[in-house]
Amino acid sequence: MKVVKFGGSSLSSGEQLEKVLKIVLSDSARKIVVVSAPGKRYSDDIKVTDLLISLAQCHLTGENADELFQTVVERYKGIAEELQLSDQIIETIKEDLENLLKADKSRPDRFIDAIKASGEDNNAKLIAAYFQHQGVDAQYVNPKDAGLFVSDEPGHAQVLPESYEQLYKLRERDGILIFPGFFGYTKGGDVLTFSRSGSDITGSILANGIKADLYENFTDVDAVYSVNPNIVENPREIKELTYREMRELSYAGFSVFHDEALIPAFRAGIPVNIKNTNNPSAPGTRVVNERENSNGPVIGIASDKGFCSIYISKYLMNREIGFGRKLLEILEDYGLSYEHIPSGIDDVTLILRQGQIDSETEKQILSQIKHDLNADEVRVEHNLSLIMVVGEGMRHNVGTTARAAKALADTGVNIEMINQGSSEVSMMFGIKEVDETRAVQALYHEFFVPVTV
Amino acid sequence: MKVVKFGGSSLSSGEQLEKVLKIVLSDSARKIVVVSAPGKRYSDDIKVTDLLISLAQCHLTGENADELFQTVVERYKGIAEELQLSDQIIETIKEDLENLLKADKSRPDRFIDAIKASGEDNNAKLIAAYFQHQGVDAQYVNPKDAGLFVSDEPGHAQVLPESYEQLYKLRERDGILIFPGFFGYTKGGDVLTFSRSGSDITGSILANGIKADLYENFTDVDAVYSVNPNIVENPREIKELTYREMRELSYAGFSVFHDEALIPAFRAGIPVNIKNTNNPSAPGTRVVNERENSNGPVIGIASDKGFCSIYISKYLMNREIGFGRKLLEILEDYGLSYEHIPSGIDDVTLILRQGQIDSETEKQILSQIKHDLNADEVRVEHNLSLIMVVGEGMRHNVGTTARAAKALADTGVNIEMINQGSSEVSMMFGIKEVDETRAVQALYHEFFVPVTV
């Protein structure tokens, strides 16, 4: 039994849904189909989820949103008409959306979450109608009905462990089950969404729930690439990688897969296959528990920009037990997360995403650090990039660090920071943003094939 | 005007003191002579300071310590007799020690500090007596009289800033001033010592106080070596290094110079020259504010063993703002300091000196981390060594990291951890203790001359 998930771009039009139907029918093991909301039809298009967020916000502020409402309905309508479905499904969707917009607005985050989630929910209903229209035994399944319960955390709810036992019973239902991604229900009956791109998470949860043999994630690329195709043309595709490698790569900028999504599948040991809706016969990328280390120590290189470093020095800092803790407390007071905190004898550096802080807040933080911790010097450097070199077995492959460092040196990139020693499957370099492209190309060249520039 | 400090080995016998006198007299700028307690006469000998600590402890517990007392007095007596001084100085020393041992015992740490400090104090009196005996215009100076006041922290007192103004007046005194190292007085009149080997600190404070042209630190090696001579035979001597480089090297295991000692001299921009009492014409090693980067990026390699790493992983750790802070709070509760804390996405590693924790405490800490922080996995690895590769300008010398990593890789040493990015003059590697010698030799070979094994 397989769980198959389709992303927005795979569901953006009637033409795409025809491909989806073909794919689902071509393998009788494909039991549960998890769907996102309709995605972009062309690059300047707006995702339905974004339209719904705007719609919800307009209703909260009391602005007129009739046009926005129509636009949303039109998106479904366009697809339905392309597939020659009856008006019934559009009426159902329209009514559902109207009811949601009339609902209680006293808790705005829940109001918004329910409307966001309707994108997936109504698309699942539409797709079930389409499958039925084509004579396929298919049913829309509501997450509450299936038992997908989540924690009470609007915007980033977590699945509750007891859901899995309930979800297992989906195996007993007949036919193909069309399941909306992205949301679940609290015990109190509220709709809450997972983090953005949470349909990946839904698929993972269902795969674990029904103890699937495979979780297939259909998107719009042939595979996960070893490096960002915007930096290196035609990069090598990754045939197989482990969960840990996928998570490290996702974290640092790969956007194929939402990085938390894998965990439920990982915990149940269910392999994942990333495939292309537009090229379903391509093998795609498999994500597994363990793999053979046959292709060298490095599986992929990810990078992300927009970091800053705050350098703090204080005479005899290393004698002051509690200094590090007090520093982190200041960060916590501002609600900030940090990537890494290289420590010296009399100095320490914080590496953070600079987007968390506007320039006014930055002044306050620097001032507070200097004052509360009695630092001798506090200075900030902006516009750093972090590069993650990822691969199982890198840790025991003596020489990978040297090769990476040499590749960077040879291309004239200065290494501002190295973070190695916690993760067993990755090594992190901090460099100036302006050097990022050159650095990633040099690393790719070192560990994969010559760069095609 | 110069401040000259002599360490214990330079003052262990009459023969040594004769060399000291010659050195002081050979340069009329040598105004203040800072002295330690008499050191070891041969390798199995016991330092006078250690004898005094035992003596003090015996008196606190009420044990008979007559023999120990005699042994201490004998050390001074032996030197005095060698130099044919009259008995007067030994009587003075004996009486002083007797008075100290009879003093108030209600605050044991101060009782011990005063007796520890008497090692230096009485040696200064003895040396002044010797110089006078040789017809030199020389005076013993008491720190209280000179205005060397310290903070009220037994065992690791800090000089109070207002002392410097007072100490400047020493310039006006005639003749050579013999000043005992290692201690000062609290405002309340208690004798308190600096950290161990604190005579280096006294010299540094006096050099700053009198705004000396040079602070000469006489010890028993020709120079600071670029690497531990126990690991590499005949290592290259360092001719000149900066204060920052010295501090980084001292921290990680070089024992030539007490690492905090330099700061007062550093703050006043006073250069330091490390020389050998037994070979005073050798140029020694100069420690300066800035130096020319003429000899390559690396000035020295220090290493230390006895570290452990605690690896902690938790699903979605990076989402949990405050996790790092809570972890450091646990360390703080146990009074532990850490060297470095490499951070991953879902994991973090603490690098600590394992000597801080006995195995029972270790169990408690691991358990508390697992429990309080709800970690998925907590495990410890012992017997790691840290290697510091040090050098100004290393940061801007693209390629140094690569060379270091390659040297380690080529000799088959796996890098467990890299800490680079805070200090601007050093790079830290974590490796297994068993690899330390091979690793340091390889790094020396890479950055200096071929290893003579």
mmCIF file of N, CA and C in Angstrom, chain A residues 156 158 195 247-248 251 260 263 267 311 315-316 318-319 321-322 324-325 328-329 332 335-336 338-349 379 395-396 398-399 401-402 405-406 409 413-424, chain B residues 156 158 195 247-248 251 260 263 267 311 315-316 318-319 321-322 324-325 328-329 332 335-336 338-349 379 395-396 398-399 401-402 405-406 409 413-424:
data_model
loop_
_atom_site.group_PDB
_atom_site.id
_atom_site.type_symbol
_atom_site.label_atom_id
_atom_site.label_comp_id
_atom_site.label_asym_id
_atom_site.label_seq_id
_atom_site.Cartn_x
_atom_site.Cartn_y
_atom_site.Cartn_z
ATOM 1 N N HIS A 156 1.717 26.180 13.491
ATOM 2 C CA HIS A 156 2.707 25.089 13.444
ATOM 3 C C HIS A 156 2.325 23.953 14.381
ATOM 4 N N GLN A 158 1.497 20.227 15.706
ATOM 5 C CA GLN A 158 2.182 18.937 15.613
ATOM 6 C C GLN A 158 1.147 17.829 15.726
ATOM 7 N N SER A 195 3.124 23.781 9.474
ATOM 8 C CA SER A 195 3.908 24.874 8.894
ATOM 9 C C SER A 195 3.647 24.925 7.396
ATOM 10 N N ARG A 247 17.307 16.028 5.702
ATOM 11 C CA ARG A 247 16.961 17.068 6.659
ATOM 12 C C ARG A 247 18.013 18.166 6.691
ATOM 13 N N GLU A 248 19.283 17.761 6.669
ATOM 14 C CA GLU A 248 20.345 18.761 6.686
ATOM 15 C C GLU A 248 20.295 19.620 5.429
ATOM 16 N N TYR A 251 17.214 21.979 5.470
ATOM 17 C CA TYR A 251 17.374 23.074 6.415
ATOM 18 C C TYR A 251 18.120 24.238 5.802
ATOM 19 N N GLU A 260 10.808 19.229 8.089
ATOM 20 C CA GLU A 260 10.243 18.468 9.208
ATOM 21 C C GLU A 260 9.346 17.340 8.729
ATOM 22 N N ILE A 263 9.944 13.357 9.235
ATOM 23 C CA ILE A 263 10.132 12.646 10.500
ATOM 24 C C ILE A 263 9.127 11.525 10.765
ATOM 25 N N ARG A 267 10.405 7.782 11.375
ATOM 26 C CA ARG A 267 10.220 7.026 12.612
ATOM 27 C C ARG A 267 9.636 5.644 12.362
ATOM 28 N N TYR A 311 30.025 39.454 17.098
ATOM 29 C CA TYR A 311 31.271 39.092 17.761
ATOM 30 C C TYR A 311 31.338 39.822 19.097
ATOM 31 N N TYR A 315 37.655 40.403 28.274
ATOM 32 C CA TYR A 315 38.818 39.929 29.005
ATOM 33 C C TYR A 315 38.380 38.924 30.081
ATOM 34 N N LEU A 316 38.974 37.742 30.042
ATOM 35 C CA LEU A 316 38.701 36.668 30.989
ATOM 36 C C LEU A 316 37.281 36.102 30.875
ATOM 37 N N ASN A 318 36.392 33.431 29.515
ATOM 38 C CA ASN A 318 36.343 31.988 29.726
ATOM 39 C C ASN A 318 36.348 31.623 31.205
ATOM 40 N N ARG A 319 36.662 32.592 32.058
ATOM 41 C CA ARG A 319 36.648 32.322 33.495
ATOM 42 C C ARG A 319 35.243 32.508 34.055
ATOM 43 N N ILE A 321 31.942 31.666 34.508
ATOM 44 C CA ILE A 321 30.942 30.611 34.336
ATOM 45 C C ILE A 321 29.566 31.264 34.292
ATOM 46 N N GLY A 322 28.823 30.992 33.262
ATOM 47 C CA GLY A 322 27.498 31.595 33.134
ATOM 48 C C GLY A 322 27.415 32.658 32.052
ATOM 49 N N GLY A 324 28.035 32.432 28.805
ATOM 50 C CA GLY A 324 27.345 31.913 27.622
ATOM 51 C C GLY A 324 25.850 31.825 27.860
ATOM 52 N N ARG A 325 25.488 31.395 29.051
ATOM 53 C CA ARG A 325 24.074 31.251 29.371
ATOM 54 C C ARG A 325 23.381 32.608 29.370
ATOM 55 N N LEU A 328 22.781 33.775 25.834
ATOM 56 C CA LEU A 328 21.646 33.106 25.201
ATOM 57 C C LEU A 328 20.319 33.573 25.776
ATOM 58 N N GLU A 329 20.337 33.975 27.029
ATOM 59 C CA GLU A 329 19.106 34.498 27.630
ATOM 60 C C GLU A 329 18.678 35.785 26.956
ATOM 61 N N GLU A 332 17.055 34.925 23.828
ATOM 62 C CA GLU A 332 15.738 34.343 24.095
ATOM 63 C C GLU A 332 14.719 35.425 24.393
ATOM 64 N N GLY A 335 13.328 36.597 21.484
ATOM 65 C CA GLY A 335 12.680 35.567 20.668
ATOM 66 C C GLY A 335 13.492 35.135 19.465
ATOM 67 N N LEU A 336 14.823 35.209 19.577
ATOM 68 C CA LEU A 336 15.681 34.907 18.432
ATOM 69 C C LEU A 336 16.273 33.502 18.515
ATOM 70 N N TYR A 338 19.462 30.983 17.030
ATOM 71 C CA TYR A 338 20.805 31.129 16.479
ATOM 72 C C TYR A 338 21.203 29.835 15.794
ATOM 73 N N GLU A 339 22.133 29.945 14.879
ATOM 74 C CA GLU A 339 22.578 28.760 14.143
ATOM 75 C C GLU A 339 23.732 28.079 14.849
ATOM 76 N N HIS A 340 24.614 28.904 15.356
ATOM 77 C CA HIS A 340 25.870 28.354 15.870
ATOM 78 C C HIS A 340 26.521 29.411 16.730
ATOM 79 N N ILE A 341 27.387 28.966 17.651
ATOM 80 C CA ILE A 341 27.989 29.921 18.570
ATOM 81 C C ILE A 341 29.455 29.527 18.811
ATOM 82 N N PRO A 342 30.333 29.809 17.810
ATOM 83 C CA PRO A 342 31.749 29.453 17.982
ATOM 84 C C PRO A 342 32.327 30.202 19.173
ATOM 85 N N SER A 343 33.065 29.474 19.985
ATOM 86 C CA SER A 343 33.606 30.084 21.206
ATOM 87 C C SER A 343 35.111 30.144 21.187
ATOM 88 N N GLY A 344 35.652 31.289 21.603
ATOM 89 C CA GLY A 344 37.092 31.406 21.772
ATOM 90 C C GLY A 344 37.404 31.433 23.255
ATOM 91 N N ILE A 345 38.549 31.948 23.578
ATOM 92 C CA ILE A 345 38.951 32.031 24.987
ATOM 93 C C ILE A 345 38.283 33.250 25.610
ATOM 94 N N ASP A 346 38.538 34.394 24.992
ATOM 95 C CA ASP A 346 37.970 35.638 25.512
ATOM 96 C C ASP A 346 36.928 36.204 24.562
ATOM 97 N N ASP A 347 36.431 35.373 23.680
ATOM 98 C CA ASP A 347 35.426 35.877 22.764
ATOM 99 C C ASP A 347 34.456 34.774 22.374
ATOM 100 N N VAL A 348 33.340 35.215 21.840
ATOM 101 C CA VAL A 348 32.325 34.277 21.376
ATOM 102 C C VAL A 348 31.619 34.966 20.219
ATOM 103 N N THR A 349 31.133 34.175 19.295
ATOM 104 C CA THR A 349 30.439 34.760 18.146
ATOM 105 C C THR A 349 29.084 34.088 17.995
ATOM 106 N N ARG A 379 30.584 43.638 18.053
ATOM 107 C CA ARG A 379 30.385 44.149 16.695
ATOM 108 C C ARG A 379 29.681 43.117 15.827
ATOM 109 N N ARG A 395 31.921 11.911 8.333
ATOM 110 C CA ARG A 395 32.587 12.008 9.617
ATOM 111 C C ARG A 395 33.762 11.050 9.726
ATOM 112 N N HIS A 396 33.631 9.913 9.095
ATOM 113 C CA HIS A 396 34.709 8.949 9.213
ATOM 114 C C HIS A 396 35.578 8.920 7.969
ATOM 115 N N VAL A 398 38.267 10.528 6.593
ATOM 116 C CA VAL A 398 39.368 11.435 6.876
ATOM 117 C C VAL A 398 39.742 12.163 5.595
ATOM 118 N N GLY A 399 39.725 13.454 5.622
ATOM 119 C CA GLY A 399 40.170 14.172 4.437
ATOM 120 C C GLY A 399 39.098 15.001 3.759
ATOM 121 N N THR A 401 37.155 17.276 5.093
ATOM 122 C CA THR A 401 37.295 18.663 5.513
ATOM 123 C C THR A 401 38.413 19.340 4.731
ATOM 124 N N ALA A 402 39.516 18.629 4.601
ATOM 125 C CA ALA A 402 40.669 19.194 3.906
ATOM 126 C C ALA A 402 40.318 19.505 2.457
ATOM 127 N N ALA A 405 37.989 22.567 2.404
ATOM 128 C CA ALA A 405 38.701 23.797 2.736
ATOM 129 C C ALA A 405 39.632 24.205 1.600
ATOM 130 N N LYS A 406 40.261 23.215 0.994
ATOM 131 C CA LYS A 406 41.172 23.519 -0.106
ATOM 132 C C LYS A 406 40.417 24.055 -1.315
ATOM 133 N N ALA A 409 39.715 27.572 -0.602
ATOM 134 C CA ALA A 409 40.937 28.378 -0.643
ATOM 135 C C ALA A 409 41.389 28.615 -2.082
ATOM 136 N N VAL A 413 38.129 32.021 -1.662
ATOM 137 C CA VAL A 413 37.083 32.358 -0.690
ATOM 138 C C VAL A 413 37.628 32.199 0.730
ATOM 139 N N ASN A 414 37.448 33.254 1.532
ATOM 140 C CA ASN A 414 37.908 33.171 2.909
ATOM 141 C C ASN A 414 36.839 32.507 3.778
ATOM 142 N N ILE A 415 37.261 31.549 4.576
ATOM 143 C CA ILE A 415 36.316 30.884 5.463
ATOM 144 C C ILE A 415 36.176 31.703 6.747
ATOM 145 N N GLU A 416 34.997 32.254 6.975
ATOM 146 C CA GLU A 416 34.768 33.062 8.170
ATOM 147 C C GLU A 416 34.503 32.180 9.386
ATOM 148 N N MET A 417 33.894 31.039 9.147
ATOM 149 C CA MET A 417 33.486 30.192 10.261
ATOM 150 C C MET A 417 33.355 28.749 9.796
ATOM 151 N N ILE A 418 33.761 27.823 10.661
ATOM 152 C CA ILE A 418 33.512 26.410 10.385
ATOM 153 C C ILE A 418 32.766 25.826 11.572
ATOM 154 N N ASN A 419 31.717 25.093 11.285
ATOM 155 C CA ASN A 419 30.959 24.420 12.325
ATOM 156 C C ASN A 419 30.993 22.936 12.008
ATOM 157 N N GLN A 420 31.847 22.246 12.689
ATOM 158 C CA GLN A 420 31.928 20.811 12.493
ATOM 159 C C GLN A 420 32.072 20.165 13.846
ATOM 160 N N GLY A 421 31.324 19.111 14.069
ATOM 161 C CA GLY A 421 31.536 18.408 15.317
ATOM 162 C C GLY A 421 30.276 18.019 16.027
ATOM 163 N N SER A 422 29.143 18.603 15.607
ATOM 164 C CA SER A 422 27.943 18.124 16.250
ATOM 165 C C SER A 422 27.255 17.151 15.303
ATOM 166 N N SER A 423 26.769 17.684 14.181
ATOM 167 C CA SER A 423 26.121 16.786 13.233
ATOM 168 C C SER A 423 27.115 15.763 12.724
ATOM 169 N N GLU A 424 26.671 14.559 12.571
ATOM 170 C CA GLU A 424 27.561 13.529 12.066
ATOM 171 C C GLU A 424 27.503 13.437 10.556
ATOM 172 N N HIS B 156 42.347 33.727 43.659
ATOM 173 C CA HIS B 156 42.472 34.326 42.317
ATOM 174 C C HIS B 156 42.090 35.799 42.341
ATOM 175 N N GLN B 158 42.321 39.808 41.806
ATOM 176 C CA GLN B 158 42.630 40.666 40.659
ATOM 177 C C GLN B 158 43.160 41.997 41.175
ATOM 178 N N SER B 195 46.392 33.735 40.918
ATOM 179 C CA SER B 195 46.354 32.312 40.556
ATOM 180 C C SER B 195 47.763 31.751 40.621
ATOM 181 N N ARG B 247 48.470 34.435 24.437
ATOM 182 C CA ARG B 247 47.354 34.022 25.294
ATOM 183 C C ARG B 247 46.690 32.738 24.766
ATOM 184 N N GLU B 248 46.509 32.678 23.450
ATOM 185 C CA GLU B 248 45.880 31.487 22.878
ATOM 186 C C GLU B 248 46.757 30.264 23.097
ATOM 187 N N TYR B 251 46.776 29.204 26.841
ATOM 188 C CA TYR B 251 45.521 28.592 27.232
ATOM 189 C C TYR B 251 45.497 27.112 26.930
ATOM 190 N N GLU B 260 47.032 34.679 31.920
ATOM 191 C CA GLU B 260 46.415 35.970 32.290
ATOM 192 C C GLU B 260 47.460 37.017 32.603
ATOM 193 N N ILE B 263 48.123 40.466 30.576
ATOM 194 C CA ILE B 263 47.157 41.530 30.290
ATOM 195 C C ILE B 263 47.551 42.916 30.802
ATOM 196 N N ARG B 267 47.877 45.974 28.231
ATOM 197 C CA ARG B 267 47.043 47.164 28.265
ATOM 198 C C ARG B 267 47.858 48.448 28.215
ATOM 199 N N TYR B 311 27.232 14.694 23.494
ATOM 200 C CA TYR B 311 26.413 14.855 22.302
ATOM 201 C C TYR B 311 24.944 14.725 22.699
ATOM 202 N N TYR B 315 14.740 15.835 18.329
ATOM 203 C CA TYR B 315 13.918 16.163 17.168
ATOM 204 C C TYR B 315 13.361 17.579 17.307
ATOM 205 N N LEU B 316 13.635 18.410 16.289
ATOM 206 C CA LEU B 316 13.171 19.792 16.264
ATOM 207 C C LEU B 316 13.832 20.677 17.324
ATOM 208 N N ASN B 318 16.155 22.721 16.893
ATOM 209 C CA ASN B 318 16.439 24.067 16.404
ATOM 210 C C ASN B 318 15.212 24.965 16.437
ATOM 211 N N ARG B 319 14.034 24.357 16.645
ATOM 212 C CA ARG B 319 12.825 25.165 16.742
ATOM 213 C C ARG B 319 12.620 25.665 18.160
ATOM 214 N N ILE B 321 13.352 27.635 20.875
ATOM 215 C CA ILE B 321 14.111 28.783 21.361
ATOM 216 C C ILE B 321 14.305 28.610 22.863
ATOM 217 N N GLY B 322 15.517 28.715 23.306
ATOM 218 C CA GLY B 322 15.786 28.548 24.731
ATOM 219 C C GLY B 322 16.461 27.233 25.076
ATOM 220 N N GLY B 324 19.339 25.971 24.003
ATOM 221 C CA GLY B 324 20.767 26.176 24.296
ATOM 222 C C GLY B 324 20.964 26.812 25.653
ATOM 223 N N ARG B 325 20.115 27.769 25.960
ATOM 224 C CA ARG B 325 20.241 28.462 27.227
ATOM 225 C C ARG B 325 19.984 27.509 28.393
ATOM 226 N N LEU B 328 22.983 25.328 28.943
ATOM 227 C CA LEU B 328 24.080 26.002 29.634
ATOM 228 C C LEU B 328 23.752 26.253 31.104
ATOM 229 N N GLU B 329 22.479 26.399 31.399
ATOM 230 C CA GLU B 329 22.092 26.578 32.803
ATOM 231 C C GLU B 329 22.416 25.336 33.615
ATOM 232 N N GLU B 332 25.962 25.362 34.356
ATOM 233 C CA GLU B 332 26.243 26.386 35.357
ATOM 234 C C GLU B 332 25.891 25.896 36.752
ATOM 235 N N GLY B 335 28.548 24.181 38.109
ATOM 236 C CA GLY B 335 29.791 24.946 38.196
ATOM 237 C C GLY B 335 30.807 24.577 37.135
ATOM 238 N N LEU B 336 30.328 24.151 35.960
ATOM 239 C CA LEU B 336 31.244 23.681 34.920
ATOM 240 C C LEU B 336 31.466 24.735 33.852
ATOM 241 N N TYR B 338 32.773 25.310 29.776
ATOM 242 C CA TYR B 338 32.880 24.526 28.552
ATOM 243 C C TYR B 338 33.817 25.244 27.591
ATOM 244 N N GLU B 339 34.358 24.489 26.672
ATOM 245 C CA GLU B 339 35.302 25.075 25.711
ATOM 246 C C GLU B 339 34.570 25.576 24.485
ATOM 247 N N HIS B 340 33.596 24.791 24.064
ATOM 248 C CA HIS B 340 32.980 25.068 22.766
ATOM 249 C C HIS B 340 31.685 24.300 22.687
ATOM 250 N N ILE B 341 30.767 24.769 21.866
ATOM 251 C CA ILE B 341 29.464 24.108 21.796
ATOM 252 C C ILE B 341 28.977 24.078 20.340
ATOM 253 N N PRO B 342 29.579 23.163 19.528
ATOM 254 C CA PRO B 342 29.160 23.085 18.129
ATOM 255 C C PRO B 342 27.670 22.721 18.036
ATOM 256 N N SER B 343 26.964 23.427 17.175
ATOM 257 C CA SER B 343 25.520 23.213 17.086
ATOM 258 C C SER B 343 25.126 22.679 15.738
ATOM 259 N N GLY B 344 24.247 21.707 15.747
ATOM 260 C CA GLY B 344 23.687 21.194 14.506
ATOM 261 C C GLY B 344 22.245 21.658 14.399
ATOM 262 N N ILE B 345 21.460 20.962 13.600
ATOM 263 C CA ILE B 345 20.059 21.319 13.449
ATOM 264 C C ILE B 345 19.269 20.717 14.598
ATOM 265 N N ASP B 346 19.396 19.434 14.767
ATOM 266 C CA ASP B 346 18.687 18.742 15.828
ATOM 267 C C ASP B 346 19.638 18.218 16.880
ATOM 268 N N ASP B 347 20.840 18.747 16.905
ATOM 269 C CA ASP B 347 21.786 18.273 17.892
ATOM 270 C C ASP B 347 22.746 19.371 18.296
ATOM 271 N N VAL B 348 23.380 19.134 19.412
ATOM 272 C CA VAL B 348 24.375 20.082 19.908
ATOM 273 C C VAL B 348 25.396 19.258 20.681
ATOM 274 N N THR B 349 26.613 19.728 20.695
ATOM 275 C CA THR B 349 27.665 18.997 21.407
ATOM 276 C C THR B 349 28.373 19.945 22.358
ATOM 277 N N ARG B 379 24.886 11.256 24.739
ATOM 278 C CA ARG B 379 26.001 10.346 24.961
ATOM 279 C C ARG B 379 27.313 11.102 25.089
ATOM 280 N N ARG B 395 43.495 34.366 9.832
ATOM 281 C CA ARG B 395 42.121 34.556 9.419
ATOM 282 C C ARG B 395 42.019 35.043 7.989
ATOM 283 N N HIS B 396 42.995 35.844 7.588
ATOM 284 C CA HIS B 396 42.919 36.378 6.236
ATOM 285 C C HIS B 396 43.831 35.629 5.295
ATOM 286 N N VAL B 398 43.860 32.874 3.296
ATOM 287 C CA VAL B 398 43.022 31.846 2.684
ATOM 288 C C VAL B 398 43.856 30.595 2.479
ATOM 289 N N GLY B 399 43.418 29.496 2.985
ATOM 290 C CA GLY B 399 44.152 28.262 2.721
ATOM 291 C C GLY B 399 44.775 27.629 3.942
ATOM 292 N N THR B 401 43.360 26.818 6.779
ATOM 293 C CA THR B 401 42.506 25.736 7.255
ATOM 294 C C THR B 401 42.697 24.491 6.403
ATOM 295 N N ALA B 402 42.755 24.705 5.092
ATOM 296 C CA ALA B 402 42.910 23.571 4.187
ATOM 297 C C ALA B 402 44.219 22.847 4.451
ATOM 298 N N ALA B 405 43.892 20.930 7.760
ATOM 299 C CA ALA B 405 43.016 19.761 7.640
ATOM 300 C C ALA B 405 43.676 18.673 6.808
ATOM 301 N N LYS B 406 44.378 19.091 5.770
ATOM 302 C CA LYS B 406 45.033 18.091 4.922
ATOM 303 C C LYS B 406 46.156 17.395 5.667
ATOM 304 N N ALA B 409 44.570 14.882 7.763
ATOM 305 C CA ALA B 409 44.031 13.780 6.969
ATOM 306 C C ALA B 409 45.152 12.872 6.465
ATOM 307 N N VAL B 413 44.534 11.124 10.825
ATOM 308 C CA VAL B 413 43.817 11.541 12.034
ATOM 309 C C VAL B 413 42.441 12.063 11.661
ATOM 310 N N ASN B 414 41.421 11.540 12.315
ATOM 311 C CA ASN B 414 40.074 12.006 12.046
ATOM 312 C C ASN B 414 39.773 13.257 12.872
ATOM 313 N N ILE B 415 39.230 14.259 12.217
ATOM 314 C CA ILE B 415 38.889 15.482 12.934
ATOM 315 C C ILE B 415 37.500 15.328 13.544
ATOM 316 N N GLU B 416 37.429 15.308 14.860
ATOM 317 C CA GLU B 416 36.148 15.156 15.531
ATOM 318 C C GLU B 416 35.400 16.474 15.590
ATOM 319 N N MET B 417 36.141 17.562 15.668
ATOM 320 C CA MET B 417 35.501 18.856 15.847
ATOM 321 C C MET B 417 36.414 19.955 15.345
ATOM 322 N N ILE B 418 35.838 20.966 14.718
ATOM 323 C CA ILE B 418 36.597 22.151 14.352
ATOM 324 C C ILE B 418 35.904 23.363 14.950
ATOM 325 N N ASN B 419 36.659 24.212 15.587
ATOM 326 C CA ASN B 419 36.122 25.444 16.145
ATOM 327 C C ASN B 419 36.876 26.593 15.500
ATOM 328 N N GLN B 420 36.238 27.187 14.525
ATOM 329 C CA GLN B 420 36.874 28.323 13.867
ATOM 330 C C GLN B 420 35.812 29.370 13.652
ATOM 331 N N GLY B 421 36.126 30.600 13.942
ATOM 332 C CA GLY B 421 35.166 31.632 13.625
ATOM 333 C C GLY B 421 34.972 32.643 14.714
ATOM 334 N N SER B 422 35.473 32.340 15.918
ATOM 335 C CA SER B 422 35.354 33.389 16.903
ATOM 336 C C SER B 422 36.706 34.080 17.030
ATOM 337 N N SER B 423 37.682 33.338 17.535
ATOM 338 C CA SER B 423 39.003 33.940 17.653
ATOM 339 C C SER B 423 39.538 34.308 16.279
ATOM 340 N N GLU B 424 40.195 35.438 16.208
ATOM 341 C CA GLU B 424 40.747 35.842 14.920
ATOM 342 C C GLU B 424 42.169 35.345 14.749
#
